[in-house]
Short mmCIF file of C-alpha atoms and ligand atoms in Angstrom, two decimals:
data_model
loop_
_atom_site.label_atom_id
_atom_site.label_comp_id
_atom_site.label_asym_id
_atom_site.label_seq_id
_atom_site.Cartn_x
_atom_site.Cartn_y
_atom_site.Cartn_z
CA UNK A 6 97.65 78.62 85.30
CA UNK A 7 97.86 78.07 89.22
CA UNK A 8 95.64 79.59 90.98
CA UNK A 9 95.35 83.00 92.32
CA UNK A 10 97.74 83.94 95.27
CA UNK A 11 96.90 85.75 98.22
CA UNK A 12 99.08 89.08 98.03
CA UNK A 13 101.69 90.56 99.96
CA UNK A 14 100.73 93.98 101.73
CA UNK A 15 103.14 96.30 99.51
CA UNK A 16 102.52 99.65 97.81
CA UNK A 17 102.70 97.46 94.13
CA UNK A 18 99.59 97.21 92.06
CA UNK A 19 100.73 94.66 89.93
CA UNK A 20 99.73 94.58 86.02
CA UNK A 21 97.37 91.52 85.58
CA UNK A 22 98.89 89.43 83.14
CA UNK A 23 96.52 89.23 80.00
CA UNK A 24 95.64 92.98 80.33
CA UNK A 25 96.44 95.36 77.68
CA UNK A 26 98.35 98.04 79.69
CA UNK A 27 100.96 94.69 80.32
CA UNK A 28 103.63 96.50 78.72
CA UNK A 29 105.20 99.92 79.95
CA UNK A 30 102.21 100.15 82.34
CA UNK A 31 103.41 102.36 85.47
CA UNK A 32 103.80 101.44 89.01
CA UNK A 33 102.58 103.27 92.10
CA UNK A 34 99.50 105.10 90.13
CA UNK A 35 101.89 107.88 88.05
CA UNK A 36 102.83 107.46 83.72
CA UNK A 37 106.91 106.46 84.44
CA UNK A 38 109.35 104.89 82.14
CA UNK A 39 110.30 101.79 83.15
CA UNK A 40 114.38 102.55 82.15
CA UNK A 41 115.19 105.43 83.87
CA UNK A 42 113.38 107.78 86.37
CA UNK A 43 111.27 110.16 84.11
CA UNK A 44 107.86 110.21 84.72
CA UNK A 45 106.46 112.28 81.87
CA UNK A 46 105.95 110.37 79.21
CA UNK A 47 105.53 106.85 77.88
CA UNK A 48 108.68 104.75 77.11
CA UNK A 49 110.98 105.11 75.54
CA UNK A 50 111.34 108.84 76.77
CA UNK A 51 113.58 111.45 75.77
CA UNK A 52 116.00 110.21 78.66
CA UNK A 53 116.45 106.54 77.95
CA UNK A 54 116.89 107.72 73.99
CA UNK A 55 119.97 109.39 75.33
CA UNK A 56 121.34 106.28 78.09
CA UNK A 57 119.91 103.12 76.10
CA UNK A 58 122.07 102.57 72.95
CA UNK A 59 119.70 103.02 70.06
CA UNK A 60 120.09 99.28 68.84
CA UNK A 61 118.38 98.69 72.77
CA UNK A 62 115.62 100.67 72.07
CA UNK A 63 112.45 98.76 70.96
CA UNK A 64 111.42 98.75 66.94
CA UNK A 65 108.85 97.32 65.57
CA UNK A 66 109.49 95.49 62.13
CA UNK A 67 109.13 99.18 60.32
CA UNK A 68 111.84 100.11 62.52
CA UNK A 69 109.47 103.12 64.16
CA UNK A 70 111.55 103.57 67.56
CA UNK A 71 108.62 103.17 70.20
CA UNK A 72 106.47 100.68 68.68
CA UNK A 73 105.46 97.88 70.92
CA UNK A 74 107.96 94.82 70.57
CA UNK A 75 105.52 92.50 71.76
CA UNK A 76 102.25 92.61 69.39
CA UNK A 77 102.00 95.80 67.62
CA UNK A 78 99.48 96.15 65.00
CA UNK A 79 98.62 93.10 63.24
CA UNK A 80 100.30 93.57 59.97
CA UNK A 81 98.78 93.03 56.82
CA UNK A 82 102.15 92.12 54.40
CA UNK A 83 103.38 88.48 54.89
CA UNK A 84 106.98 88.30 56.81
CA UNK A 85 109.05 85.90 56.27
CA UNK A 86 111.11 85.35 59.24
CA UNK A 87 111.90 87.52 62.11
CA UNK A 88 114.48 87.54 65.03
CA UNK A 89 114.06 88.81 68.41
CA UNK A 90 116.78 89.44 70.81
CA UNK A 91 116.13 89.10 74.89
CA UNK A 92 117.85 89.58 77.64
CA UNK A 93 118.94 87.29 81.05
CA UNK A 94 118.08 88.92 84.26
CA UNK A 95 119.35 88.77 87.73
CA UNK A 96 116.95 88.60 90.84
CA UNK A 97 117.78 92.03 92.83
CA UNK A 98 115.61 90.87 95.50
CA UNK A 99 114.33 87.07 95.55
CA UNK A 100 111.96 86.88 98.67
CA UNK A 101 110.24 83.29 98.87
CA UNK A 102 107.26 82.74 100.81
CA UNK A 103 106.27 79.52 102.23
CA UNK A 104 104.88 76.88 100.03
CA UNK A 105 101.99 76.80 98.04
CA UNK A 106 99.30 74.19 97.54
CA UNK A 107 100.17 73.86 94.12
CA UNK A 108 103.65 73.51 94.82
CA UNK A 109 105.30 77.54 93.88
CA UNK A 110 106.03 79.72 96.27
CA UNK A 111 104.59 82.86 97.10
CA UNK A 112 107.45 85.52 95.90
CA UNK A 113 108.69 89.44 96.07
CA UNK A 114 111.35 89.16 92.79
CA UNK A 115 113.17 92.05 91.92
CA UNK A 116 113.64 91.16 88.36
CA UNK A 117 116.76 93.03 86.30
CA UNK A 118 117.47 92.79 82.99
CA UNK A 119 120.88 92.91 81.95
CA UNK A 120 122.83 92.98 78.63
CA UNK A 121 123.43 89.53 77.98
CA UNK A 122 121.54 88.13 75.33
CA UNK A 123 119.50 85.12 73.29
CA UNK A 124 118.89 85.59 69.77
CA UNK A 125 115.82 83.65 68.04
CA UNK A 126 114.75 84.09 64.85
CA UNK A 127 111.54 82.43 63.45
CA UNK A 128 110.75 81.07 59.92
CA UNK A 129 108.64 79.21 57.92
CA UNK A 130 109.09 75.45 57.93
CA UNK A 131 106.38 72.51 56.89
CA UNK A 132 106.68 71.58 61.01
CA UNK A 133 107.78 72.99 64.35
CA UNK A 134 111.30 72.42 64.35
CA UNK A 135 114.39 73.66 66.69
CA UNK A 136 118.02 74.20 66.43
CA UNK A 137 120.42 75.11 69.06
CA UNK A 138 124.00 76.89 68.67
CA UNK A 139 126.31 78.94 70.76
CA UNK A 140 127.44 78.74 74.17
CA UNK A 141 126.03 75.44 76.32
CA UNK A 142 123.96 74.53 72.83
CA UNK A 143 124.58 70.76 73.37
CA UNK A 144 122.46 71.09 77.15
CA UNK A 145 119.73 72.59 75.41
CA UNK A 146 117.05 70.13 74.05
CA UNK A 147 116.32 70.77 70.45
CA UNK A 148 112.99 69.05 70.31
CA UNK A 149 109.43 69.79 71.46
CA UNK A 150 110.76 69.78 75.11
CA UNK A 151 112.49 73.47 74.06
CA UNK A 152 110.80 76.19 76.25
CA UNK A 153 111.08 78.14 73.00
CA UNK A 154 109.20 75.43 70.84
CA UNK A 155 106.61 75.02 73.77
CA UNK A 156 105.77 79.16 73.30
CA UNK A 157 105.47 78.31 69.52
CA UNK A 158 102.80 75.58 69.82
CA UNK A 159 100.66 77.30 72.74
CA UNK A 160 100.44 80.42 70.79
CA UNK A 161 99.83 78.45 67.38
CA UNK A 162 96.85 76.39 69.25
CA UNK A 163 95.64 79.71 70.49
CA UNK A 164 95.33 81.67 67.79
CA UNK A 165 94.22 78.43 65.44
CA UNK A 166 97.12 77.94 62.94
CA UNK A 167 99.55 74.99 61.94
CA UNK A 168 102.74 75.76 64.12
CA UNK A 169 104.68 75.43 61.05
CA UNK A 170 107.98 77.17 62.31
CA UNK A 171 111.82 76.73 62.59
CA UNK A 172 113.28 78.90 65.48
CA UNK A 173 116.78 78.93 65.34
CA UNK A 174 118.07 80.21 68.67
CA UNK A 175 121.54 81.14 69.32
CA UNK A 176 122.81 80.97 73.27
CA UNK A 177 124.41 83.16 75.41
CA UNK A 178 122.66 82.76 78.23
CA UNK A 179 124.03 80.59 80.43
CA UNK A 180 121.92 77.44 80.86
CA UNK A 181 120.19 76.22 83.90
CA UNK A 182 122.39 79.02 85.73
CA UNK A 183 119.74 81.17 87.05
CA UNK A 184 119.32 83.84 84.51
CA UNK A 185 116.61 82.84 82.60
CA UNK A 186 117.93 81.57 79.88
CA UNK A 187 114.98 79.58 78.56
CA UNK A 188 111.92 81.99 79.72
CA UNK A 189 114.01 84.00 78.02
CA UNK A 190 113.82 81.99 74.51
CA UNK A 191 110.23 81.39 75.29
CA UNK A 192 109.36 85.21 75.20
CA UNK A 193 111.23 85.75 71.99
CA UNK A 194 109.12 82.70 70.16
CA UNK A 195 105.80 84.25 71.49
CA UNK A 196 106.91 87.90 69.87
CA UNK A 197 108.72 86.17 66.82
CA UNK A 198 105.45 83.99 66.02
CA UNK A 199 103.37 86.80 66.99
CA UNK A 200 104.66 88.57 64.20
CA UNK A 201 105.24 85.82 61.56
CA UNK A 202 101.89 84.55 61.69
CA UNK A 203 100.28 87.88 62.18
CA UNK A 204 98.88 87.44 65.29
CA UNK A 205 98.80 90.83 66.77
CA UNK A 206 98.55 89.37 70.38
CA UNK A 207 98.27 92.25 72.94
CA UNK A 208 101.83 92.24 75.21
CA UNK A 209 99.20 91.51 77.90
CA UNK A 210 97.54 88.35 75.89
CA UNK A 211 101.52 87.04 75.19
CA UNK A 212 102.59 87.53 78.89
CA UNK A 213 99.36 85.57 79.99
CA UNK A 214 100.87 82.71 77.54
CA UNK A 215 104.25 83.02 78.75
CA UNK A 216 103.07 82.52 82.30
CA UNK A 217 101.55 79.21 81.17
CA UNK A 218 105.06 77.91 80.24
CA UNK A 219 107.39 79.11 83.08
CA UNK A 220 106.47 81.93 85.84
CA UNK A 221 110.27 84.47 84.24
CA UNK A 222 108.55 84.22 80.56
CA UNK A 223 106.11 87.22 81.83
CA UNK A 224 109.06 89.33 82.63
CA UNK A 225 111.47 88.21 79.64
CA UNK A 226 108.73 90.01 77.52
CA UNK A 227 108.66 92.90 79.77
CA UNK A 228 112.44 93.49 80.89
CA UNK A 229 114.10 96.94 82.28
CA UNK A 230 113.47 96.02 86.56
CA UNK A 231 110.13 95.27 87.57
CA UNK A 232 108.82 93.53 91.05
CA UNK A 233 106.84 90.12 90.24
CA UNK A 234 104.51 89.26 92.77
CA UNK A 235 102.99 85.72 92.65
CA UNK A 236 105.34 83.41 91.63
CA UNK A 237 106.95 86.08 90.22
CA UNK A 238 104.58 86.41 86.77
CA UNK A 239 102.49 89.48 87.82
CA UNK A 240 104.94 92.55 87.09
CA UNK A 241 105.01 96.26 87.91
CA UNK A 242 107.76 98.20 86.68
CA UNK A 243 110.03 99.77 89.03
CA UNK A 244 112.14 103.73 88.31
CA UNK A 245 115.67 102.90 87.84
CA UNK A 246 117.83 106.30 87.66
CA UNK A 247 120.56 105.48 84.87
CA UNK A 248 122.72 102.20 84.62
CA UNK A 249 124.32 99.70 86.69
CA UNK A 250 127.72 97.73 86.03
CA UNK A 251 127.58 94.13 86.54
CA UNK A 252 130.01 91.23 86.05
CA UNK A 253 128.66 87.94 86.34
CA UNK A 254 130.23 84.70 87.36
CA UNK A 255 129.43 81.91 85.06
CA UNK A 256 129.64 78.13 86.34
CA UNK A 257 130.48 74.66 85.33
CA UNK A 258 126.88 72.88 85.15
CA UNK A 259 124.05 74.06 86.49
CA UNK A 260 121.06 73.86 88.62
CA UNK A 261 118.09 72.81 88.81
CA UNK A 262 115.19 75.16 89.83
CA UNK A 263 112.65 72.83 91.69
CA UNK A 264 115.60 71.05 93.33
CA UNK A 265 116.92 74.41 95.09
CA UNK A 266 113.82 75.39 96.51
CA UNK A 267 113.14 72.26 97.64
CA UNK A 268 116.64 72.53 99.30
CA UNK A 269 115.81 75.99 100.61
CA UNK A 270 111.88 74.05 102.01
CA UNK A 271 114.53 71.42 103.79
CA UNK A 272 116.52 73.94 104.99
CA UNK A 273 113.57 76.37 106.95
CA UNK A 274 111.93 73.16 107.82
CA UNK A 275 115.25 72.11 109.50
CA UNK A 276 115.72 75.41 110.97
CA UNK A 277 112.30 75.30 112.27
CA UNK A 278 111.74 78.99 110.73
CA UNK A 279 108.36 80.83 110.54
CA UNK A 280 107.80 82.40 106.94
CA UNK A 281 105.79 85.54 106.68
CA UNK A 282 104.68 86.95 103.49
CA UNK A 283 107.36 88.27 101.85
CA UNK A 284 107.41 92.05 101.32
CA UNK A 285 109.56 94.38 99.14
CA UNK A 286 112.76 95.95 100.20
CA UNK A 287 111.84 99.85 100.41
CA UNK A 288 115.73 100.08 100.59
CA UNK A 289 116.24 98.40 97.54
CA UNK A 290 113.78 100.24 95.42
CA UNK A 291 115.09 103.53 96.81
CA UNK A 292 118.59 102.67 95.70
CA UNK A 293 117.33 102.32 91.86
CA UNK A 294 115.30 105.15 91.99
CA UNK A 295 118.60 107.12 92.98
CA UNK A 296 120.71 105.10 90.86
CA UNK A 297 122.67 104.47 93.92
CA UNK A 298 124.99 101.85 93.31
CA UNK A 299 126.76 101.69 96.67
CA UNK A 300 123.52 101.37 98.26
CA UNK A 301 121.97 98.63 95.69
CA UNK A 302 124.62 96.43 96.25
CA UNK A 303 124.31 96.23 99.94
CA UNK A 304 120.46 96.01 99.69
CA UNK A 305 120.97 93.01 96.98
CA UNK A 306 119.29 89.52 98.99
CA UNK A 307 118.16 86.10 97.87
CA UNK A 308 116.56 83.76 100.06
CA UNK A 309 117.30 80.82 97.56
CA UNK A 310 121.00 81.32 98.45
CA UNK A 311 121.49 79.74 100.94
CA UNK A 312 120.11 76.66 99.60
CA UNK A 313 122.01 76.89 95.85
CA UNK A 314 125.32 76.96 98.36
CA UNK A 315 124.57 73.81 99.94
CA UNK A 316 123.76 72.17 96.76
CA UNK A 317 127.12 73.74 95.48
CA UNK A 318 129.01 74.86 98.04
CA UNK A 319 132.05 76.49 95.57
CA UNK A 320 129.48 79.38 95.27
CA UNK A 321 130.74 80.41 98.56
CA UNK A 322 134.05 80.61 97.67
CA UNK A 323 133.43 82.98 94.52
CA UNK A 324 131.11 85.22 96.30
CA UNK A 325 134.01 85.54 99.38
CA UNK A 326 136.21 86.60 96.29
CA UNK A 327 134.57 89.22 94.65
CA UNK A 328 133.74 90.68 98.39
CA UNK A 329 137.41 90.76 98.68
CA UNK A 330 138.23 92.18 95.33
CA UNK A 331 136.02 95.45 95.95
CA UNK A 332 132.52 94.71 94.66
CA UNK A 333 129.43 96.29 95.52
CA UNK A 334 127.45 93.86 96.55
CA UNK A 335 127.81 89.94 95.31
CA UNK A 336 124.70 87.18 95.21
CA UNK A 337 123.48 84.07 93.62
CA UNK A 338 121.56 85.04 90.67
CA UNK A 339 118.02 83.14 91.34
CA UNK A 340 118.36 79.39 91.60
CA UNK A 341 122.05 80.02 90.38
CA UNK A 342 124.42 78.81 89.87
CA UNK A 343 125.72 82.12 88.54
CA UNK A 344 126.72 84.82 90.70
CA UNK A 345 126.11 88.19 89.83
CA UNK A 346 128.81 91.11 91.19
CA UNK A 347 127.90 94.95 91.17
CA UNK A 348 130.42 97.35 90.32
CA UNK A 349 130.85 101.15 90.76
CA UNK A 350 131.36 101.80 86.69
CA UNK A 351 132.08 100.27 83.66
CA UNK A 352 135.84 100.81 84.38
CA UNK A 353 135.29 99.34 88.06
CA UNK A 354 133.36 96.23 86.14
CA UNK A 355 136.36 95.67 83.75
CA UNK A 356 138.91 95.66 87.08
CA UNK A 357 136.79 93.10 88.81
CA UNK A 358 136.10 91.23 85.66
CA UNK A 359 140.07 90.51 85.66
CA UNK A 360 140.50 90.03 88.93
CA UNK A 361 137.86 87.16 89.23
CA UNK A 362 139.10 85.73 86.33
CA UNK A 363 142.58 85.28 87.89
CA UNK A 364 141.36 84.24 90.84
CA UNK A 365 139.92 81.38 89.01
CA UNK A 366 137.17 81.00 91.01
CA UNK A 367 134.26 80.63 87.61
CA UNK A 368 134.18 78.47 84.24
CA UNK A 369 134.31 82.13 82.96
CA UNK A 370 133.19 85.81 82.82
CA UNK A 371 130.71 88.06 81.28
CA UNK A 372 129.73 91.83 81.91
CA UNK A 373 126.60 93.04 81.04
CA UNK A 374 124.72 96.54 82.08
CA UNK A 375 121.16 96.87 83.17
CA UNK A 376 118.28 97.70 82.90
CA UNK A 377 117.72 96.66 78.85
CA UNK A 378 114.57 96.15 77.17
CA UNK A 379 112.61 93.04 76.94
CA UNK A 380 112.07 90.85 73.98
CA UNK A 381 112.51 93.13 71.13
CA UNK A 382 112.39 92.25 67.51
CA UNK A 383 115.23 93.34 65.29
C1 LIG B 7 114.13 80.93 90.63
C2 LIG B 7 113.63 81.84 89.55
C3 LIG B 7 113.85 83.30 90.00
O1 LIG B 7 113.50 84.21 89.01
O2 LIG B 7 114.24 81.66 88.27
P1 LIG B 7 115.71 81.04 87.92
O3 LIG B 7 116.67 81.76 88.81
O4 LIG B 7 115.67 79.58 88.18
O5 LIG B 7 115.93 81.38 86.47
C4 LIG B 7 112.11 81.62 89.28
O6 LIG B 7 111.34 81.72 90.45
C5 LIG B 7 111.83 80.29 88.59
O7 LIG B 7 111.02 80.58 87.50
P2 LIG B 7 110.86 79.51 86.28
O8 LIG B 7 112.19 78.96 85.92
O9 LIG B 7 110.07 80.19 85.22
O10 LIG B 7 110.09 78.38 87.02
P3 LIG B 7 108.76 77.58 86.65
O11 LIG B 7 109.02 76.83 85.39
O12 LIG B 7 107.56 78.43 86.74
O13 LIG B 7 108.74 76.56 87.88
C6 LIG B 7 109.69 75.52 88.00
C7 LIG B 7 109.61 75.00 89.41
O14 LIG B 7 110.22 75.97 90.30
C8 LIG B 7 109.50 76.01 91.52
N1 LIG B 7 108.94 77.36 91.70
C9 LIG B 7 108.94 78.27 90.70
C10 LIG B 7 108.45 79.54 90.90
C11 LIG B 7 107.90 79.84 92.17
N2 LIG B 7 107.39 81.04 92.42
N3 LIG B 7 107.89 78.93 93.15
C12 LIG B 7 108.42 77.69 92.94
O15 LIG B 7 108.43 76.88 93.86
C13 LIG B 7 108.42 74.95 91.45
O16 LIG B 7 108.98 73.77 91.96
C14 LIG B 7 108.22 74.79 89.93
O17 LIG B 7 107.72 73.52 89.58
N1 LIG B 8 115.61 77.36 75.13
C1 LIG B 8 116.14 76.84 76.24
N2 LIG B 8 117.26 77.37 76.76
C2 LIG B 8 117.78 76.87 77.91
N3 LIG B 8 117.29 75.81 78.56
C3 LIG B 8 116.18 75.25 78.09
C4 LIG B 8 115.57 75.74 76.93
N4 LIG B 8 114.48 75.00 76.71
C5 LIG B 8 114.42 74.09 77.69
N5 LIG B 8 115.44 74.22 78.53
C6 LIG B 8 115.65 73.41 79.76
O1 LIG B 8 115.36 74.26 80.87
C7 LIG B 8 116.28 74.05 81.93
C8 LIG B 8 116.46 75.38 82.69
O2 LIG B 8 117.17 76.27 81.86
P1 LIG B 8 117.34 77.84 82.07
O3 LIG B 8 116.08 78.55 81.80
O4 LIG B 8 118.52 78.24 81.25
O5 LIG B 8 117.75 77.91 83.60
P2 LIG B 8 117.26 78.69 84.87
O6 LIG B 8 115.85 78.21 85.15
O7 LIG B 8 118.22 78.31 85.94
O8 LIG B 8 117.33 80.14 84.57
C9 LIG B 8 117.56 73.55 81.26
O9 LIG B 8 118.18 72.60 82.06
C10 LIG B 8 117.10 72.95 79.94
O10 LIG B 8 117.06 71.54 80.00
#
């Protein structure tokens, strides 16, 4: 793990990743569920049982709506394999800080989860293995490199057991495209061989694990919208009222992370700008707390925009589109190269959906709704 950063001056407490109250632990000091605005009771409240489809709603293997989807109590029957579905998110706000000594950057992420998902399931096998299918499989390494197969071993080493496992993982996340495709997969191994092997990790044990692999796995585990501090692995949940619409612009190839900020280093450096620590957007957290779309989507920013244009400079052209064709608010989604549109409904989603579509200005389209639950086991 990199070393402690110094901390933006911000209202956030964040949750200390490896701490038990990890999970569905509430920001600014009152008990609030992290997918909608109540503040009453623990998640999943008597609200978000009405707005987030039941199959959305986290089950443990029993099925008991409620019970945690990341540990849970360390069952005594043996399971034989288990599959865990988790969601991509979309940076609302991405604020980068200057650079680090150990080469992150300091950020303020608005992470969003949104209704596009990985599947992995996990089952017995003599040794680690991996297969790949669905969309993009083929760019997706099927070996020990996996992010998915690295979540396996680290937990296996930790907890002292032979990471005899095959995770089969089916894509829909789009890969390298700035959605989190493989943090993603990495959060569903740590719950998936949580539970196979009986672990009974606390959420806050896994998400100090997942942070060890890539600085999204913390929140893939977590999900619903939640400000990361840090390089973006120490979380607090955020109060979203209700749903938003998105449709999201899917590219040919992607991006690499390192490489666009890098680019987005060259490009301050070249601009000779001064980087303060970044801070969150009290505009931006007001607008989810209101469920205010109209104001959301002109509060969206990314400071790695800039530089994911200039490494692909067609991303300008597909975010001028969707401005003209009556979204929201339009941005790169993290590193990209996806672009992520907001929309009014789910009506307003399906227009704009079409219309980008026949502008031709993406490989191809998805919708998806936010916020969803993190990794949650079927
Ligand atoms: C940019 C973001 C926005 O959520 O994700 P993507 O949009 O790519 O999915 C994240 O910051 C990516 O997180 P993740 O993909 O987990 O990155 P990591 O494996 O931790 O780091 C990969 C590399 O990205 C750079 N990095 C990452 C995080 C951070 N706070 N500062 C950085 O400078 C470093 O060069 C690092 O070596
Ligand atoms: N399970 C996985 N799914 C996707 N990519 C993976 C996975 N495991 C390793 N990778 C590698 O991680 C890189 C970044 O992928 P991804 O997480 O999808 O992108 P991003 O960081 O832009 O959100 C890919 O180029 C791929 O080589």
């Amino acid at each position: 793990m990199p070393p402690s950063p110094s901390l933006p001056t911000n209202s956030y407490a964040p949750i200390a990743v490896g701490s038990p109250g990890f999970s569905g632990s509430a920001p600014l000091g009152s008990l609030a569920c992290p997918f909608c605005s109540c503040t009453g009771q623990a998640p999943p409240c008597c609200q978000c049982r009405e707005t987030v489809p039941k199959s959305d709603v986290r089950s443990g293997a029993d099925g008991a709506p409620g019970s945690s989807p990341a540990g849970g109590p360390l069952r005594s029957r043996s399971v034989t394999a288990v599959s865990v579905r988790v969601p991509a998110k979309v940076n609302l706000q991405l604020s980068v800080g200057p650079l680090r000594d150990d080469g992150y950057h300091d950020l303020v992420s608005v992470f969003h989860a949104v209704s596009l998902f990985d599947e992995l399931s996990a089952e017995p096998n003599e040794e680690l293995a991996v297969r790949v299918e669905g969309a993009s499989a083929e760019e997706v390494p099927a070996d020990g490199d996996n992010l998915a197969a690295r979540a396996a071993r680290l937990l296996a080493e930790r907890i002292g057991v032979h990471p005899g496992v095959l995770l089969r993982i089916r894509k829909a996340i789009p890969v390298a495209g700035g959605m989190a495709g493989g943090s993603a997969d990495a959060a569903a191994a740590l719950v998936a061989c949580d539970r196979l092997w009986n672990a009974g990790l606390e959420p806050g044990e896994l998400a100090e694990l997942g942070a060890a692999i890539g600085s999204d796995v913390p929140f893939a585990l977590l999900g619903a919208t939640a400000v990361g501090l840090g390089r973006g692995e120490r979380l607090s949940p955020v109060p979203v009222k209700g749903r938003f619409h998105w449709v999201f612009a899917l590219a040919e190839g992607g991006l690499s992370t390192p490489a666009v900020y890098a680019e987005c280093d060259r490009l301050r450096a070249a601009h000779g700008e001064w980087i303060g620590a970044p801070q969150v957007s009290e505009r931006l957290t007001t607008a989810l707390a209101n469920g205010d779309a109209k104001e959301l989507g002109s509060a969206l920013a990314n400071d790695l925009q800039p530089a994911a244009i200039m490494l692909r400079p067609s991303l300008r052209r597909t975010l001028t589109a969707s401005r003209d064709l009556g979204a929201l608010g339009a941005l790169v989604s993290g590193s990209g190269p996806t672009c992520a549109f907001l929309a009014e409904s789910d009506a307003h989603a399906l227009d704009l959906a079409a219309a980008l579509s026949d502008a031709g200005v993406a490989r191809s389209i998805a919708r998806a709704y936010g916020p969803v639950p993190g990794a949650t086991v079927l």
